Amino acid sequence: MSQIKAIYPGSFDPVTYGHLDVIHRAARMFDEVTVCVLYNKAKKTSLFSVDERVKMLEDVTRDIPNVRVDSYYGLLIDYADKIGAHVSIRGLRAVTDFEYELQIAQTNKLLSHGRVDTVFLTTSLEYAYLSSSSVKEIASFNGDISVCVPPEIEQKVREKYNAINAGKSGDTK
Ligand code: ADP
């Protein structure tokens, strides 16, 4: 029987416990899951480079044998063709995610002539509030992000803001 490959695409800037929960659940459902950091032109500024995000994802998924991490500059459907995957996994937290996600799912299905379908995993309730943006907002004010991200990611986020703040140390505002 052929292996079912799935892609979990996103920005992962940085990966959170919410993403990890989706990754673990997807890894139980599919033979192989590729977490793919896609360059997102709509998101003009990111905290971490694509390579840094890939490295962090590799660190936190090291123990899941059927998960691999990659990055891609281009359309998800082209990446799917490249690796022979037919499933895109996306997470849904709240109704507010739905319209955006539905649009992406339908576009990918149309552009791929039906080859790429999207499977939605609803968030586990304890992570429903979690997003990479809120992690960055909290961390930028030196708040506690230990409930949002694994310890090694917390460390990287801290280092990043320390570097940013050190660069701004001459600012008065
Ligand atoms: P984007 O691709 O929009 O930049 P992200 O990298 O933030 O999105 O997230 C990738 C995917 O993971 C999206 O489908 C998003 O809805 C989902 N996701 C993010 N946080 C959570 C969470 N806490 N629970 C479930 N799904 C989530």
Tab-separated table of C-alpha atoms and ligand atoms in Angstrom:
chain	number	residue	atom	x	y	z
A	1	MET	CA	0.000	0.000	0.000
A	2	SER	CA	1.291	3.473	-0.810
A	3	GLN	CA	2.456	5.781	1.949
A	4	ILE	CA	0.269	8.796	2.678
A	5	LYS	CA	2.353	11.936	2.900
A	6	ALA	CA	1.082	15.172	4.372
A	7	ILE	CA	2.508	18.678	4.577
A	8	TYR	CA	1.959	21.032	7.493
A	9	PRO	CA	2.797	24.440	6.011
A	10	GLY	CA	3.101	27.695	7.905
A	11	SER	CA	5.314	30.501	9.117
A	12	PHE	CA	6.177	29.008	12.527
A	13	ASP	CA	7.716	32.289	13.697
A	14	PRO	CA	8.282	30.705	16.222
A	15	VAL	CA	6.820	27.209	16.644
A	16	THR	CA	4.426	27.042	19.638
A	17	TYR	CA	2.850	24.283	21.727
A	18	GLY	CA	-0.250	24.772	19.526
A	19	HIS	CA	1.724	23.895	16.380
A	20	LEU	CA	3.414	20.980	18.164
A	21	ASP	CA	0.070	19.586	19.217
A	22	VAL	CA	-1.079	19.642	15.570
A	23	ILE	CA	2.213	18.018	14.473
A	24	HIS	CA	1.898	15.172	17.004
A	25	ARG	CA	-1.702	14.489	16.049
A	26	ALA	CA	-0.941	14.619	12.305
A	27	ALA	CA	1.991	12.228	12.779
A	28	ARG	CA	-0.463	9.682	14.182
A	29	MET	CA	-2.752	10.066	11.164
A	30	PHE	CA	-0.300	10.027	8.253
A	31	ASP	CA	2.709	7.907	7.294
A	32	GLU	CA	4.929	10.948	6.825
A	33	VAL	CA	4.428	14.565	7.826
A	34	THR	CA	6.638	17.318	6.420
A	35	VAL	CA	6.490	20.529	8.394
A	36	CYS	CA	7.326	23.149	5.805
A	37	VAL	CA	8.286	26.731	6.541
A	38	LEU	CA	6.930	28.668	3.595
A	39	TYR	CA	8.233	32.104	2.739
A	40	ASN	CA	5.165	34.268	3.278
A	41	LYS	CA	5.150	37.470	1.265
A	42	ALA	CA	2.110	38.762	3.140
A	43	LYS	CA	4.073	38.733	6.394
A	44	LYS	CA	6.590	41.460	5.741
A	45	THR	CA	8.507	41.172	8.973
A	46	SER	CA	9.446	38.034	10.796
A	47	LEU	CA	11.349	37.630	14.037
A	48	PHE	CA	13.363	34.594	12.944
A	49	SER	CA	14.958	33.798	9.587
A	50	VAL	CA	13.589	30.810	7.690
A	51	ASP	CA	16.738	28.815	8.550
A	52	GLU	CA	16.339	29.608	12.248
A	53	ARG	CA	12.698	28.519	12.149
A	54	VAL	CA	13.618	25.253	10.412
A	55	LYS	CA	16.304	24.561	13.022
A	56	MET	CA	13.888	25.223	15.901
A	57	LEU	CA	11.258	22.931	14.334
A	58	GLU	CA	13.899	20.214	13.904
A	59	ASP	CA	14.849	20.546	17.563
A	60	VAL	CA	11.318	20.156	18.892
A	61	THR	CA	10.264	17.350	16.518
A	62	ARG	CA	13.452	15.292	16.769
A	63	ASP	CA	11.675	12.539	18.717
A	64	ILE	CA	8.863	12.014	16.199
A	65	PRO	CA	10.224	9.519	13.658
A	66	ASN	CA	7.819	10.191	10.780
A	67	VAL	CA	8.149	13.990	10.885
A	68	ARG	CA	10.633	15.896	8.751
A	69	VAL	CA	11.186	19.631	8.394
A	70	ASP	CA	11.833	21.631	5.259
A	71	SER	CA	11.401	25.112	3.791
A	72	TYR	CA	10.180	26.247	0.410
A	73	TYR	CA	10.060	29.460	-1.553
A	74	GLY	CA	6.985	29.145	-3.722
A	75	LEU	CA	3.479	27.800	-3.813
A	76	LEU	CA	2.396	25.023	-1.488
A	77	ILE	CA	0.971	23.033	-4.386
A	78	ASP	CA	4.317	23.091	-6.197
A	79	TYR	CA	6.054	21.853	-3.057
A	80	ALA	CA	3.395	19.145	-2.724
A	81	ASP	CA	4.115	17.990	-6.284
A	82	LYS	CA	7.842	18.058	-5.565
A	83	ILE	CA	7.561	15.619	-2.645
A	84	GLY	CA	4.524	13.682	-3.872
A	85	ALA	CA	2.110	14.754	-1.116
A	86	HIS	CA	-1.632	15.205	-1.543
A	87	VAL	CA	-2.644	16.478	1.866
A	88	SER	CA	-2.134	19.868	3.478
A	89	ILE	CA	-2.762	20.087	7.201
A	90	ARG	CA	-3.947	23.283	8.811
A	91	GLY	CA	-5.042	24.094	12.336
A	92	LEU	CA	-8.253	25.857	13.271
A	93	ARG	CA	-8.404	27.765	16.527
A	94	ALA	CA	-11.514	29.873	16.294
A	95	VAL	CA	-14.155	31.009	13.856
A	96	THR	CA	-11.840	33.872	12.933
A	97	ASP	CA	-9.360	31.396	11.379
A	98	PHE	CA	-12.084	29.765	9.331
A	99	GLU	CA	-12.684	32.243	6.516
A	100	TYR	CA	-8.965	32.678	5.800
A	101	GLU	CA	-8.249	28.957	5.971
A	102	LEU	CA	-11.245	28.060	3.807
A	103	GLN	CA	-10.046	30.462	1.131
A	104	ILE	CA	-6.525	28.988	1.129
A	105	ALA	CA	-7.866	25.428	1.070
A	106	GLN	CA	-10.168	26.143	-1.864
A	107	THR	CA	-7.472	28.001	-3.774
A	108	ASN	CA	-4.997	25.153	-3.313
A	109	LYS	CA	-7.565	22.631	-4.442
A	110	LEU	CA	-8.411	24.675	-7.524
A	111	LEU	CA	-4.789	25.454	-8.477
A	112	SER	CA	-3.725	21.843	-8.041
A	113	HIS	CA	-6.700	20.571	-10.081
A	114	GLY	CA	-7.881	18.634	-7.052
A	115	ARG	CA	-4.552	16.995	-6.296
A	116	VAL	CA	-4.039	18.782	-2.966
A	117	ASP	CA	-6.740	18.579	-0.338
A	118	THR	CA	-6.686	20.203	3.091
A	119	VAL	CA	-7.314	18.434	6.377
A	120	PHE	CA	-8.202	20.686	9.303
A	121	LEU	CA	-7.316	19.770	12.841
A	122	THR	CA	-9.209	21.749	15.451
A	123	THR	CA	-7.054	23.125	18.211
A	124	SER	CA	-6.808	21.359	21.526
A	125	LEU	CA	-8.675	23.658	23.900
A	126	GLU	CA	-5.658	24.410	26.081
A	127	TYR	CA	-3.921	25.938	23.047
A	128	ALA	CA	-6.893	27.741	21.523
A	129	TYR	CA	-5.537	31.132	22.585
A	130	LEU	CA	-2.019	30.494	21.327
A	131	SER	CA	-0.428	32.141	18.317
A	132	SER	CA	3.120	32.998	17.266
A	133	SER	CA	2.116	36.683	17.270
A	134	SER	CA	0.965	36.577	20.888
A	135	VAL	CA	4.197	34.821	21.879
A	136	LYS	CA	6.183	37.643	20.247
A	137	GLU	CA	4.010	40.342	21.816
A	138	ILE	CA	4.395	38.859	25.311
A	139	ALA	CA	8.130	38.240	24.922
A	140	SER	CA	8.773	41.730	23.579
A	141	PHE	CA	7.576	43.073	26.937
A	142	ASN	CA	9.624	40.485	28.797
A	143	GLY	CA	6.537	38.473	29.793
A	144	ASP	CA	6.477	34.767	30.622
A	145	ILE	CA	6.097	32.607	27.499
A	146	SER	CA	6.889	29.285	29.177
A	147	VAL	CA	3.274	28.113	28.826
A	148	CYS	CA	3.327	28.893	25.099
A	149	VAL	CA	6.547	27.346	23.760
A	150	PRO	CA	9.009	24.562	24.688
A	151	PRO	CA	11.996	25.629	26.839
A	152	GLU	CA	14.513	25.591	23.950
A	153	ILE	CA	12.268	27.893	21.903
A	154	GLU	CA	11.738	30.190	24.896
A	155	GLN	CA	15.508	30.507	25.127
A	156	LYS	CA	15.837	31.419	21.426
A	157	VAL	CA	13.044	34.003	21.663
A	158	ARG	CA	14.684	35.573	24.731
A	159	GLU	CA	18.062	35.711	22.963
A	160	LYS	CA	16.464	37.327	19.937
A	161	TYR	CA	14.745	40.070	21.963
A	162	ASN	CA	17.867	40.651	24.044
A	163	ALA	CA	19.799	41.200	20.808
A	164	ILE	CA	17.084	43.518	19.465
A	165	ASN	CA	16.916	45.466	22.720
A	166	ALA	CA	20.717	45.729	22.922
A	167	GLY	CA	20.666	47.230	19.409
A	168	LYS	CA	18.084	49.765	20.562
A	169	SER	CA	19.803	50.655	23.820
A	170	GLY	CA	20.400	54.229	22.630
A	171	ASP	CA	16.655	54.822	22.177
A	172	THR	CA	14.832	56.952	24.703
A	173	LYS	CA	11.341	55.662	23.842
B	1	ADP	P1	0.460	31.086	8.857
B	1	ADP	O1	0.659	29.964	7.903
B	1	ADP	O2	-0.861	31.764	8.749
B	1	ADP	O3	1.621	32.024	8.978
B	1	ADP	P2	1.182	29.919	11.407
B	1	ADP	O4	2.574	29.563	11.095
B	1	ADP	O5	0.975	30.887	12.529
B	1	ADP	O6	0.282	30.367	10.239
B	1	ADP	O7	0.394	28.567	11.723
B	1	ADP	C1	0.376	27.492	10.810
B	1	ADP	C2	-0.914	26.743	10.989
B	1	ADP	O8	-1.042	26.310	12.338
B	1	ADP	C3	-2.171	27.529	10.691
B	1	ADP	O9	-3.112	26.657	10.078
B	1	ADP	C4	-2.678	27.946	12.031
B	1	ADP	O10	-4.081	28.127	12.038
B	1	ADP	C5	-2.290	26.731	12.854
B	1	ADP	N1	-2.142	27.064	14.275
B	1	ADP	C6	-1.415	28.060	14.819
B	1	ADP	N2	-1.542	28.063	16.161
B	1	ADP	C7	-2.374	27.039	16.469
B	1	ADP	C8	-2.937	26.535	17.698
B	1	ADP	N3	-2.674	27.118	18.863
B	1	ADP	N4	-3.770	25.466	17.626
B	1	ADP	C9	-4.054	24.895	16.421
B	1	ADP	N5	-3.587	25.345	15.236
B	1	ADP	C10	-2.758	26.391	15.257
